[in-house]
XYZ file of C-alpha atoms in Angstrom:
699
model
C -108.208 -104.446 -76.467
C -105.413 -104.639 -73.629
C -102.031 -103.263 -74.229
C -98.979 -106.014 -74.481
C -96.517 -103.936 -73.068
C -93.801 -106.326 -73.250
C -92.566 -105.142 -76.453
C -89.123 -103.692 -77.000
C -88.372 -100.304 -78.610
C -86.343 -100.753 -81.755
C -84.431 -97.907 -84.118
C -85.690 -98.000 -87.862
C -83.408 -99.945 -90.114
C -81.627 -96.952 -91.311
C -77.913 -95.938 -92.185
C -75.957 -92.972 -90.940
C -75.796 -89.748 -92.831
C -72.845 -90.343 -95.406
C -69.807 -90.750 -95.467
C -70.052 -93.281 -92.597
C -67.602 -93.772 -89.809
C -66.073 -97.013 -91.530
C -65.156 -94.736 -94.824
C -63.878 -91.782 -92.546
C -61.598 -93.994 -90.548
C -60.499 -95.705 -93.466
C -59.556 -92.564 -95.040
C -57.403 -91.716 -91.848
C -55.687 -94.769 -91.788
C -54.469 -94.094 -95.310
C -52.459 -91.085 -94.053
C -50.427 -93.060 -91.865
C -46.692 -92.162 -92.237
C -45.397 -94.815 -90.442
C -45.812 -99.085 -89.974
C -48.926 -99.214 -87.160
C -47.976 -102.870 -86.297
C -44.038 -102.314 -86.673
C -44.760 -99.675 -83.465
C -46.813 -102.016 -81.507
C -44.774 -104.871 -81.732
C -41.649 -102.276 -80.704
C -43.860 -101.250 -77.551
C -45.166 -104.716 -76.436
C -43.082 -107.113 -78.219
C -44.492 -110.277 -80.317
C -45.027 -112.502 -78.030
C -47.062 -110.431 -75.558
C -49.296 -109.259 -78.793
C -49.594 -113.062 -79.621
C -51.006 -113.806 -76.145
C -53.466 -111.195 -75.958
C -55.030 -112.541 -79.434
C -55.157 -115.804 -78.031
C -56.385 -114.780 -74.967
C -59.061 -112.384 -76.295
C -60.431 -115.433 -78.279
C -60.824 -117.288 -75.430
C -62.655 -114.685 -73.132
C -64.800 -113.208 -75.717
C -67.011 -116.488 -76.197
C -67.284 -116.577 -72.402
C -70.702 -115.353 -70.771
C -69.215 -114.738 -67.248
C -66.472 -112.032 -69.303
C -69.622 -110.898 -71.310
C -69.466 -106.755 -70.961
C -72.824 -106.462 -72.898
C -74.973 -105.559 -69.588
C -72.126 -103.576 -67.801
C -73.530 -99.985 -68.221
C -76.971 -100.896 -67.207
C -76.281 -103.279 -63.839
C -77.236 -102.359 -60.229
C -74.235 -102.561 -57.585
C -75.576 -106.184 -56.210
C -75.543 -107.403 -59.933
C -72.008 -106.039 -60.801
C -71.039 -107.656 -57.533
C -72.359 -111.070 -58.408
C -71.057 -110.844 -62.022
C -67.749 -109.872 -60.982
C -67.763 -113.073 -58.908
C -68.702 -114.975 -61.364
C -65.828 -113.871 -63.756
C -63.397 -114.491 -60.636
C -64.570 -118.017 -60.343
C -64.316 -118.771 -64.139
C -61.454 -117.029 -64.600
C -59.422 -119.601 -61.996
C -61.130 -122.503 -63.890
C -59.961 -120.887 -67.435
C -56.588 -120.894 -66.228
C -56.469 -124.440 -65.099
C -58.259 -125.450 -68.518
C -55.786 -123.371 -71.150
C -52.723 -124.050 -68.519
C -52.221 -120.225 -68.271
C -49.296 -118.442 -66.633
C -49.271 -115.353 -64.986
C -48.936 -113.023 -67.893
C -51.930 -114.834 -69.773
C -54.242 -114.236 -66.410
C -52.555 -110.588 -66.139
C -53.596 -110.086 -69.726
C -57.343 -111.662 -69.292
C -57.764 -108.914 -66.395
C -56.153 -106.273 -68.526
C -59.118 -107.120 -70.971
C -61.918 -107.428 -68.880
C -60.980 -104.133 -67.673
C -63.099 -103.748 -64.211
C -61.761 -104.582 -60.619
C -63.453 -107.329 -58.864
C -63.654 -108.697 -55.363
C -60.699 -110.999 -55.825
C -58.404 -108.057 -57.397
C -56.774 -107.528 -54.196
C -56.136 -111.349 -53.438
C -54.023 -111.481 -56.690
C -52.705 -107.590 -56.499
C -51.744 -107.446 -52.605
C -52.551 -110.533 -50.743
C -50.800 -113.342 -52.652
C -48.042 -110.646 -53.485
C -47.615 -110.042 -49.737
C -47.548 -113.536 -48.706
C -44.731 -114.215 -51.108
C -42.467 -111.362 -50.081
C -42.998 -111.313 -46.418
C -43.320 -115.054 -45.224
C -40.979 -117.873 -43.867
C -41.380 -120.932 -45.779
C -43.688 -122.466 -42.863
C -46.281 -119.527 -43.380
C -45.943 -119.993 -47.202
C -47.192 -123.486 -46.721
C -49.697 -122.183 -44.350
C -51.054 -119.059 -46.079
C -50.117 -118.546 -49.817
C -50.261 -122.527 -51.102
C -53.913 -122.511 -50.083
C -54.522 -118.769 -51.599
C -52.632 -119.722 -54.824
C -55.172 -122.651 -55.022
C -58.261 -120.072 -54.092
C -58.636 -122.717 -51.098
C -58.433 -119.311 -48.977
C -59.111 -115.581 -50.468
C -57.760 -112.920 -49.212
C -57.413 -109.013 -49.061
C -55.064 -105.965 -47.712
C -56.032 -104.144 -44.981
C -54.074 -101.346 -43.839
C -56.126 -98.081 -44.138
C -58.651 -97.363 -41.617
C -61.365 -94.745 -41.122
C -59.053 -92.496 -39.524
C -55.648 -93.015 -41.068
C -54.500 -93.399 -44.770
C -51.403 -91.957 -45.772
C -50.266 -91.833 -42.459
C -49.377 -95.258 -41.731
C -47.801 -94.741 -38.253
C -50.559 -93.320 -37.159
C -52.639 -96.901 -37.445
C -54.703 -97.360 -34.560
C -55.537 -101.100 -34.792
C -53.291 -103.135 -32.277
C -51.982 -106.655 -32.038
C -50.919 -107.291 -28.302
C -48.795 -110.341 -28.182
C -49.738 -112.671 -25.108
C -46.811 -114.910 -24.055
C -48.999 -117.143 -21.575
C -50.794 -118.552 -24.786
C -48.036 -117.552 -27.330
C -50.969 -115.640 -29.358
C -51.680 -112.038 -30.533
C -54.497 -110.157 -29.670
C -55.945 -108.215 -32.314
C -58.185 -105.105 -31.422
C -59.760 -102.011 -32.609
C -59.489 -99.791 -29.434
C -61.806 -97.028 -31.375
C -64.172 -96.342 -34.132
C -61.689 -94.342 -36.231
C -59.244 -97.914 -35.974
C -62.002 -99.539 -37.924
C -60.064 -100.821 -41.354
C -61.894 -99.139 -44.128
C -61.787 -99.094 -47.941
C -60.629 -102.667 -47.960
C -61.102 -104.071 -51.473
C -62.713 -107.365 -51.201
C -62.791 -107.486 -47.559
C -66.687 -106.650 -47.765
C -68.406 -109.877 -48.970
C -66.019 -112.101 -50.588
C -62.591 -112.434 -48.448
C -61.860 -115.082 -45.573
C -58.830 -113.822 -44.718
C -56.956 -110.480 -44.295
C -53.280 -109.469 -44.084
C -53.632 -107.035 -41.209
C -51.718 -104.073 -40.450
C -51.767 -103.579 -36.952
C -49.593 -101.695 -33.875
C -47.341 -104.299 -32.769
C -46.957 -104.321 -28.866
C -44.889 -106.576 -27.296
C -43.480 -106.606 -23.902
C -45.465 -103.149 -23.297
C -43.476 -101.436 -26.436
C -45.346 -100.087 -29.384
C -42.969 -101.009 -32.521
C -45.372 -99.661 -34.875
C -47.512 -101.604 -38.032
C -46.814 -104.975 -38.508
C -48.253 -107.567 -40.924
C -50.154 -110.302 -39.797
C -52.451 -112.861 -42.032
C -55.907 -113.202 -39.955
C -58.792 -115.293 -40.699
C -61.861 -113.108 -40.639
C -64.877 -115.907 -41.712
C -65.649 -119.193 -41.227
C -64.441 -121.701 -43.929
C -67.535 -124.158 -43.621
C -70.485 -121.085 -44.048
C -68.506 -117.940 -44.574
C -70.280 -116.391 -41.578
C -67.945 -113.730 -39.728
C -66.114 -115.218 -36.712
C -66.710 -114.129 -33.218
C -65.356 -111.139 -32.502
C -65.534 -109.782 -35.906
C -67.495 -107.029 -37.520
C -67.110 -106.480 -40.971
C -69.353 -105.656 -43.847
C -69.407 -103.307 -47.088
C -68.784 -99.529 -46.922
C -71.405 -98.955 -49.230
C -71.782 -97.050 -52.952
C -68.853 -95.222 -54.099
C -67.928 -92.735 -56.916
C -66.663 -95.502 -58.873
C -65.252 -99.094 -58.392
C -68.650 -100.464 -57.679
C -67.890 -103.885 -59.094
C -65.400 -104.282 -55.903
C -66.639 -104.884 -52.386
C -64.519 -102.488 -50.191
C -65.336 -103.377 -46.820
C -64.555 -102.381 -43.372
C -63.549 -104.653 -40.288
C -63.576 -104.221 -36.403
C -61.581 -106.555 -33.959
C -62.844 -106.980 -30.598
C -59.950 -108.516 -28.626
C -59.682 -111.129 -31.737
C -56.895 -114.021 -30.550
C -54.648 -115.116 -33.642
C -51.832 -117.841 -33.146
C -48.381 -116.670 -33.479
C -47.872 -118.100 -36.942
C -50.053 -115.351 -38.148
C -47.162 -112.960 -37.612
C -45.499 -112.699 -41.182
C -42.202 -113.071 -40.132
C -39.387 -113.036 -43.040
C -38.083 -109.717 -42.074
C -39.291 -109.264 -38.064
C -39.735 -111.515 -35.647
C -41.411 -112.072 -32.331
C -39.755 -114.951 -30.297
C -42.389 -117.315 -28.551
C -42.780 -117.319 -25.234
C -40.573 -114.267 -24.577
C -42.053 -112.138 -27.194
C -38.366 -110.754 -27.822
C -38.648 -108.680 -30.837
C -35.652 -109.006 -33.713
C -35.955 -105.902 -36.066
C -35.397 -106.220 -40.091
C -31.625 -106.269 -40.985
C -32.481 -103.007 -43.321
C -35.644 -100.750 -43.540
C -34.916 -99.998 -46.995
C -35.295 -103.523 -48.679
C -38.814 -103.073 -49.061
C -38.296 -99.638 -50.967
C -37.391 -101.524 -54.133
C -40.540 -103.385 -53.961
C -42.689 -99.482 -53.971
C -40.628 -98.998 -57.123
C -41.546 -101.918 -58.993
C -45.435 -101.266 -57.890
C -44.957 -97.327 -58.973
C -43.526 -98.486 -62.229
C -46.605 -100.672 -62.673
C -48.717 -97.550 -62.043
C -46.691 -95.027 -64.558
C -46.981 -98.019 -67.127
C -50.722 -98.155 -66.158
C -51.238 -94.336 -66.898
C -49.878 -95.243 -70.134
C -52.818 -97.703 -70.654
C -55.094 -95.136 -69.110
C -54.267 -92.432 -71.696
C -54.403 -94.637 -74.281
C -57.569 -96.247 -73.953
C -59.214 -92.650 -73.954
C -57.482 -91.338 -76.551
C -58.316 -94.461 -78.781
C -62.085 -93.285 -78.008
C -61.430 -89.534 -78.237
C -59.495 -89.465 -81.555
C -61.574 -92.412 -83.577
C -64.507 -90.610 -82.844
C -63.320 -87.195 -83.477
C -62.515 -88.159 -87.045
C -65.819 -89.316 -87.391
C -68.120 -86.978 -85.399
C -68.439 -83.908 -88.286
C -69.869 -80.177 -87.340
C -70.162 -77.285 -89.004
C -68.329 -76.342 -92.323
C -64.773 -74.556 -91.980
C -65.415 -71.695 -94.669
C -61.659 -71.265 -95.271
C -61.089 -74.774 -95.863
C -63.906 -76.807 -96.668
C -63.840 -80.619 -96.308
C -64.841 -82.556 -99.835
C -65.728 -85.906 -100.162
C -66.750 -87.089 -103.698
C -66.478 -83.606 -104.781
C -69.294 -82.387 -102.249
C -68.803 -80.193 -99.371
C -69.284 -82.228 -96.253
C -69.031 -80.865 -92.553
C -65.733 -80.840 -90.940
C -64.522 -83.728 -88.633
C -63.459 -82.072 -85.337
C -60.233 -83.419 -85.155
C -59.563 -81.174 -88.201
C -60.277 -78.205 -85.833
C -57.089 -76.896 -84.383
C -58.753 -76.818 -80.758
C -59.478 -80.298 -80.783
C -55.798 -81.209 -81.888
C -54.779 -79.345 -79.280
C -57.083 -81.027 -76.401
C -55.899 -84.409 -77.837
C -52.784 -84.780 -79.728
C -50.488 -83.870 -76.572
C -52.213 -86.433 -74.480
C -51.289 -89.077 -77.134
C -47.509 -87.687 -77.047
C -48.093 -88.032 -72.726
C -49.245 -91.536 -73.305
C -46.140 -92.730 -75.521
C -43.903 -90.358 -73.028
C -45.468 -92.731 -69.917
C -44.426 -95.743 -71.616
C -40.786 -94.844 -71.922
C -40.876 -93.852 -68.365
C -42.281 -97.098 -67.406
C -40.163 -98.634 -68.894
C -37.159 -97.131 -67.873
C -38.358 -97.054 -64.327
C -38.620 -101.551 -64.746
C -34.792 -101.115 -66.213
C -33.384 -99.042 -63.022
C -35.663 -101.357 -60.645
C -33.653 -104.340 -62.183
C -30.416 -102.638 -61.862
C -31.029 -101.747 -58.237
C -32.115 -104.679 -56.921
C -28.758 -106.364 -58.521
C -27.257 -103.626 -56.413
C -28.620 -104.086 -53.145
C -28.053 -107.691 -53.535
C -24.837 -106.862 -53.251
C -24.745 -104.180 -50.891
C -24.932 -100.917 -53.319
C -27.747 -98.778 -52.039
C -26.490 -95.778 -54.114
C -29.045 -96.061 -56.548
C -32.171 -96.582 -54.349
C -32.785 -92.960 -52.689
C -32.984 -91.486 -56.212
C -35.048 -94.019 -57.454
C -37.564 -93.934 -54.775
C -37.908 -90.529 -54.907
C -38.591 -90.207 -58.762
C -40.954 -93.307 -58.375
C -42.984 -91.142 -55.721
C -42.909 -87.959 -57.647
C -43.644 -89.782 -61.120
C -46.952 -91.809 -59.230
C -48.082 -88.625 -58.246
C -47.619 -86.480 -61.344
C -48.435 -89.217 -63.748
C -51.795 -90.209 -62.288
C -52.689 -86.508 -61.633
C -52.096 -85.957 -65.482
C -54.014 -89.314 -66.345
C -57.076 -88.052 -64.392
C -57.341 -84.695 -65.784
C -56.318 -86.110 -69.470
C -59.458 -89.150 -69.141
C -61.727 -85.825 -68.085
C -60.270 -83.854 -71.417
C -61.097 -86.841 -73.548
C -64.307 -87.463 -72.415
C -65.690 -83.606 -72.679
C -63.634 -83.566 -75.970
C -66.511 -86.198 -77.374
C -69.088 -83.443 -76.780
C -72.416 -84.840 -75.643
C -71.812 -88.191 -76.716
C -68.828 -88.162 -73.822
C -71.126 -87.702 -71.058
C -73.236 -91.268 -72.163
C -71.883 -94.453 -70.201
C -71.597 -95.793 -73.954
C -68.971 -93.700 -74.790
C -66.406 -96.254 -72.453
C -65.001 -93.019 -71.049
C -67.555 -92.545 -67.991
C -67.188 -95.116 -65.980
C -63.461 -95.668 -66.680
C -62.930 -92.034 -65.219
C -64.594 -92.840 -62.129
C -62.706 -96.186 -61.786
C -59.434 -94.563 -62.545
C -59.975 -92.119 -59.929
C -58.427 -94.013 -57.115
C -55.146 -94.201 -58.640
C -54.684 -90.489 -57.134
C -55.115 -91.615 -53.725
C -53.893 -95.355 -53.411
C -50.218 -96.246 -53.178
C -49.751 -93.282 -51.486
C -51.848 -89.741 -52.119
C -50.421 -87.617 -54.503
C -49.845 -84.478 -52.640
C -48.189 -86.426 -49.849
C -45.758 -88.288 -52.150
C -44.716 -84.996 -53.602
C -43.132 -84.155 -49.952
C -40.826 -87.573 -50.361
C -39.443 -86.654 -53.337
C -39.068 -82.815 -52.342
C -37.179 -84.172 -49.459
C -34.708 -86.225 -51.256
C -34.243 -83.290 -53.813
C -33.419 -80.833 -51.207
C -30.807 -83.063 -49.612
C -29.331 -83.655 -52.591
C -28.835 -80.045 -53.531
C -27.317 -79.429 -50.270
C -24.537 -82.058 -50.841
C -24.111 -81.158 -54.411
C -23.179 -77.311 -52.529
C -21.020 -79.019 -49.949
C -19.192 -81.068 -52.797
C -20.503 -84.304 -51.159
C -22.515 -85.377 -54.093
C -20.830 -88.477 -55.798
C -21.947 -88.248 -60.037
C -23.499 -91.059 -61.508
C -24.379 -91.965 -64.846
C -27.694 -92.798 -63.294
C -28.442 -89.867 -61.115
C -29.789 -87.050 -63.446
C -30.604 -84.874 -60.752
C -27.056 -84.279 -59.457
C -25.999 -83.335 -62.926
C -28.800 -80.759 -63.428
C -27.848 -79.422 -60.057
C -24.508 -79.296 -60.900
C -24.775 -77.424 -64.047
C -27.223 -74.825 -62.426
C -25.000 -74.251 -59.684
C -22.165 -73.721 -62.516
C -24.097 -71.208 -64.205
C -27.088 -70.047 -62.513
C -27.731 -66.930 -65.166
C -28.251 -69.157 -67.969
C -30.538 -68.211 -70.613
C -32.212 -70.218 -73.229
C -30.337 -69.981 -76.668
C -33.227 -70.429 -78.829
C -33.819 -67.295 -81.759
C -36.285 -68.986 -83.730
C -39.297 -71.624 -83.190
C -37.479 -74.249 -84.727
C -34.799 -73.894 -82.305
C -37.132 -75.670 -79.495
C -36.759 -78.570 -81.772
C -33.414 -79.285 -79.865
C -33.548 -82.250 -77.386
C -30.223 -80.687 -75.586
C -31.762 -77.168 -75.721
C -35.268 -78.722 -74.392
C -33.231 -80.775 -71.432
C -31.347 -77.811 -70.459
C -34.571 -75.898 -70.123
C -36.312 -78.419 -67.800
C -33.028 -78.980 -65.872
C -32.634 -75.374 -65.324
C -36.086 -75.068 -64.155
C -36.183 -77.848 -61.556
C -33.011 -76.839 -60.221
C -34.250 -73.285 -59.899
C -37.089 -74.182 -57.888
C -34.980 -76.482 -55.637
C -32.309 -73.850 -55.050
C -35.247 -71.272 -54.256
C -36.799 -73.949 -51.682
C -33.711 -74.613 -50.062
C -32.982 -70.967 -49.578
C -36.337 -70.148 -47.819
C -36.162 -73.324 -45.471
C -32.131 -72.897 -44.749
C -31.529 -69.481 -44.574
C -34.799 -67.541 -43.954
C -36.367 -70.434 -41.159
C -39.456 -71.038 -43.806
C -41.565 -74.128 -42.083
C -41.745 -76.810 -43.732
C -45.556 -76.674 -43.981
C -45.470 -73.055 -45.150
C -43.333 -74.405 -48.105
C -45.955 -77.089 -49.035
C -46.919 -75.461 -52.172
C -43.410 -74.847 -53.271
C -42.555 -78.224 -52.455
C -45.321 -79.737 -54.719
C -44.064 -77.406 -57.256
C -40.287 -78.711 -57.276
C -41.621 -82.293 -57.162
C -43.427 -81.727 -60.272
C -40.741 -79.859 -61.787
C -37.965 -82.854 -61.278
C -40.435 -85.519 -62.653
C -41.543 -83.598 -65.590
C -37.747 -83.428 -66.340
C -37.642 -87.199 -66.358
C -40.364 -87.808 -68.233
C -38.651 -85.312 -70.978
C -35.492 -86.789 -70.465
C -36.550 -90.622 -70.582
C -38.548 -89.620 -74.143
C -35.857 -87.709 -75.998
C -32.906 -89.634 -74.820
C -34.294 -93.123 -75.845
C -35.081 -92.042 -78.869
C -31.133 -91.121 -79.837
C -30.061 -94.410 -78.174
C -32.520 -97.038 -78.731
C -30.901 -99.652 -81.201
C -34.131 -101.016 -82.489
C -35.341 -97.736 -83.349
C -32.631 -96.973 -85.099
C -32.979 -100.035 -87.335
C -34.079 -98.824 -91.074
C -37.182 -100.782 -90.878
C -38.267 -98.533 -87.925
C -37.196 -95.147 -89.125
C -40.638 -94.053 -89.761
C -41.881 -95.031 -86.611
C -38.927 -93.061 -84.893
C -39.459 -90.016 -86.863
C -43.298 -89.864 -85.781
C -41.967 -90.502 -82.164
C -39.917 -87.704 -82.174
C -42.183 -85.592 -83.271
C -44.252 -86.610 -80.646
C -41.433 -86.238 -77.958
C -40.999 -82.502 -79.047
C -44.695 -82.196 -78.685
C -44.764 -83.853 -75.483
C -42.150 -81.425 -74.302
C -42.810 -78.277 -75.493
C -46.671 -78.745 -74.797
C -45.453 -79.334 -70.809
C -43.222 -76.168 -71.183
C -46.158 -73.942 -72.582
C -48.498 -75.247 -69.680
C -45.636 -74.238 -66.996
C -44.649 -71.248 -68.616
C -44.853 -69.324 -65.317
C -41.904 -71.073 -63.754
C -39.611 -71.009 -66.755
C -40.031 -67.277 -66.868
C -39.587 -66.800 -63.275
C -36.653 -68.580 -63.519
C -35.849 -66.169 -66.167
C -34.193 -68.901 -68.594
C -37.025 -68.173 -70.718
C -37.593 -64.493 -72.197
C -41.244 -63.343 -73.015
C -40.201 -63.195 -76.676
C -39.232 -67.186 -76.447
C -42.396 -67.824 -74.992
C -43.647 -66.659 -78.316
C -42.078 -68.782 -80.575
C -42.496 -71.947 -78.397
C -46.244 -71.152 -78.735
C -45.989 -71.043 -82.687
C -43.925 -74.146 -82.424
C -46.624 -76.187 -80.312
C -49.091 -75.432 -83.068
C -46.662 -76.207 -85.432
C -46.253 -79.666 -83.990
C -50.213 -80.193 -83.690
C -50.247 -80.201 -87.658
C -47.466 -82.254 -88.029
C -48.969 -84.847 -85.819
C -52.651 -84.545 -87.333
C -51.975 -87.143 -90.089
C -50.634 -89.830 -88.140
C -53.435 -89.372 -85.144
C -55.567 -92.587 -85.891
C -52.345 -94.340 -86.677
C -50.804 -93.449 -83.394
C -53.916 -94.766 -81.325
C -54.077 -97.919 -83.210
C -50.680 -98.557 -82.541
C -51.943 -99.267 -78.849
C -53.322 -102.406 -79.993
C -56.589 -102.193 -77.505
C -59.526 -104.507 -79.296
C -62.785 -103.376 -79.100
C -63.853 -105.832 -76.210
C -60.982 -104.011 -74.161
C -62.694 -100.664 -74.984
C -66.471 -101.469 -74.426
C -67.014 -98.154 -76.413
C -69.874 -97.048 -78.847
C -67.578 -94.079 -79.583
C -64.130 -95.865 -80.147
C -65.050 -99.111 -82.510
C -62.149 -99.646 -84.912
C -64.825 -100.189 -87.600
C -65.886 -96.532 -87.021
C -69.729 -98.008 -86.777
C -70.672 -95.073 -83.997
C -73.860 -94.150 -84.807
C -74.830 -97.869 -85.101
C -73.367 -98.770 -82.146
C -74.875 -96.069 -80.091
C -78.477 -97.001 -81.098
C -77.634 -100.348 -80.463
C -77.146 -100.046 -76.749
C -79.857 -97.648 -76.547
C -82.122 -100.481 -77.275
C -80.351 -102.684 -74.727
C -81.116 -99.977 -71.934
C -83.551 -101.973 -69.598
C -86.113 -99.022 -69.625
C -86.466 -99.763 -73.081
C -87.465 -103.282 -73.115
C -91.349 -102.165 -72.449
C -93.163 -99.709 -73.801
C -95.086 -98.279 -70.991
C -92.839 -97.602 -67.931
C -93.364 -98.931 -64.605
C -95.439 -96.448 -62.403
C -97.625 -94.872 -65.117
C -100.614 -96.432 -63.777
C -99.540 -94.645 -60.009
C -97.592 -91.231 -60.985
C -98.729 -90.391 -64.499
C -101.907 -91.399 -65.298
C -103.590 -89.616 -62.370
C -102.587 -86.077 -63.849
C -103.832 -87.172 -67.247
C -107.096 -88.649 -66.367
C -107.853 -85.558 -64.040
C -106.558 -83.368 -66.689
C -109.384 -84.972 -69.119
C -112.340 -85.155 -66.398
C -111.560 -81.515 -65.653
C -111.551 -80.618 -69.371
C -114.840 -82.485 -70.162
C -116.432 -80.544 -67.145
C -115.526 -77.532 -69.016
C -116.763 -78.137 -72.415
C -120.259 -79.451 -70.852
C -120.459 -76.356 -68.990
C -119.589 -74.424 -72.165
C -122.126 -76.094 -74.357
C -124.869 -75.573 -71.572
C -123.880 -71.800 -72.151
């Protein structure tokens, strides 16, 4: 009888060993000492949460937004389904009259970049901010209607962080009033450009403006690259996809090269700089600092994005760690219905040490992201009045914070994945692909190590101004404050005499400020007095940027909790109490990780470091009962998490087996290739054995 191979593999209808995940999570939630929903409303605001639920209800029913097959797809399938989602997204926005926030929430929930991501994230914002009214009609209005699809082509095969080193040229041709865009070398090929590989028909191209024989450096041009009739590349253009990547494979990152490609004069984005038609005369921007404000906003978004990344990772890892049981703690056995059961792994101190500080970090990033938004608005208003006093500190801090927080996120995502043990290695955990897709954050919008140099240059300049008495104190410039305090007392010591003394916001801030100022002073001394080169000091330069930004994270967390009027309301006292505990955990855990620098500055003594370590472990014990409540407060739906391990109902093992059933390899009983590759071995072996048996019988 022939084998019916089209039979899918199914697990038997069995339940996991008790107690089940649902009961374990319910028991954890019963321990929570604060109002979870109240904390969620504080972070997101009621209106945003209502929009989240409304959008979620719609997209969960949409086939184009279905995540069921996400972990099984090939790259062509990822691109195809992503384009389907992009098309349906535009339709849904029209059907439901979504505003920009609704669309943003839908993309957030879908949680996977697509070929249109850069159309919304870079192409349209650039057209909004850098075009004339005429250009808005020509480019922006069609882009908003999806009549043209764009991307942002800056990075080249040979240049990334060094934008001034870009090689693509745009030469003004006065006779025809055109620009000739050209790729003179292989390394001038635009590379890594999201949406360019297959989807976009237009691109913002950053090219070196050459007019009247002068190279004026990179400027933006809006360039059509594909036909609007059949989507074929236009003559003079070589364009394609750069191939598979470590992650982000749902996006068609592309390359493009131009062969003396002509574009009309109107293609030059001319809000800030102009090239006069006919003569090629160049007019430069009125203030080169104007673009810095936009960079601050983008980096504030990235810092807030770190909060979301850590929220997702900790939600999965913490929930799973309360359900996953391993071994019996002989000194403190866990009991359920008067029976000893294996210990949930989150009850082990080491698991707490790995995960609970990451929860605290997520909340720290929320408070710093919020403060960056607030300062951005203040700075924008100040710049409108010609006051650029806040800009330098804000821009420098935002550069360093982008670097520090995304590095922290990359490390923390991997820690959360590993904290899930063997199952963390499965795509079904929701952490593997998420980690892969998050990694580019450490490189785009400024390589993390390059950015630390921007921060350090500002810190050293400010230090020199403070020494020279030229710095003007400001309530918004905390750099000047901690540098001044250090110079007034460079031999200050930490006053802590007990572990509990470290639960003092003023003591914590003094320690972080002194450590940062000490590092800045030493780098300035090496460069200014001993003639050390910038390159030779890059390791220390990275350290002072990190120290400054850790000070900012700690300060924003601690100070906001002391001054926030909403949290001081009686109904929010329980939330405030747990947030204060988290702020201490974040601060002291960070201090412990950087102990060498606190000791090197001689602000802390070896004896005090022992007290500090004791207090960190003590704080873990305080946070532990609220761990599940704290991740629940992130209010991340199961649809967003798309994780077997992080389900809100705790049905971890049921979800793992169900997702395994969906693996395409399990849709048949016998694997393709059996007849060609496995069967010959088996049959050859049986034949040999039969010959041997026959020979043996004859003997």
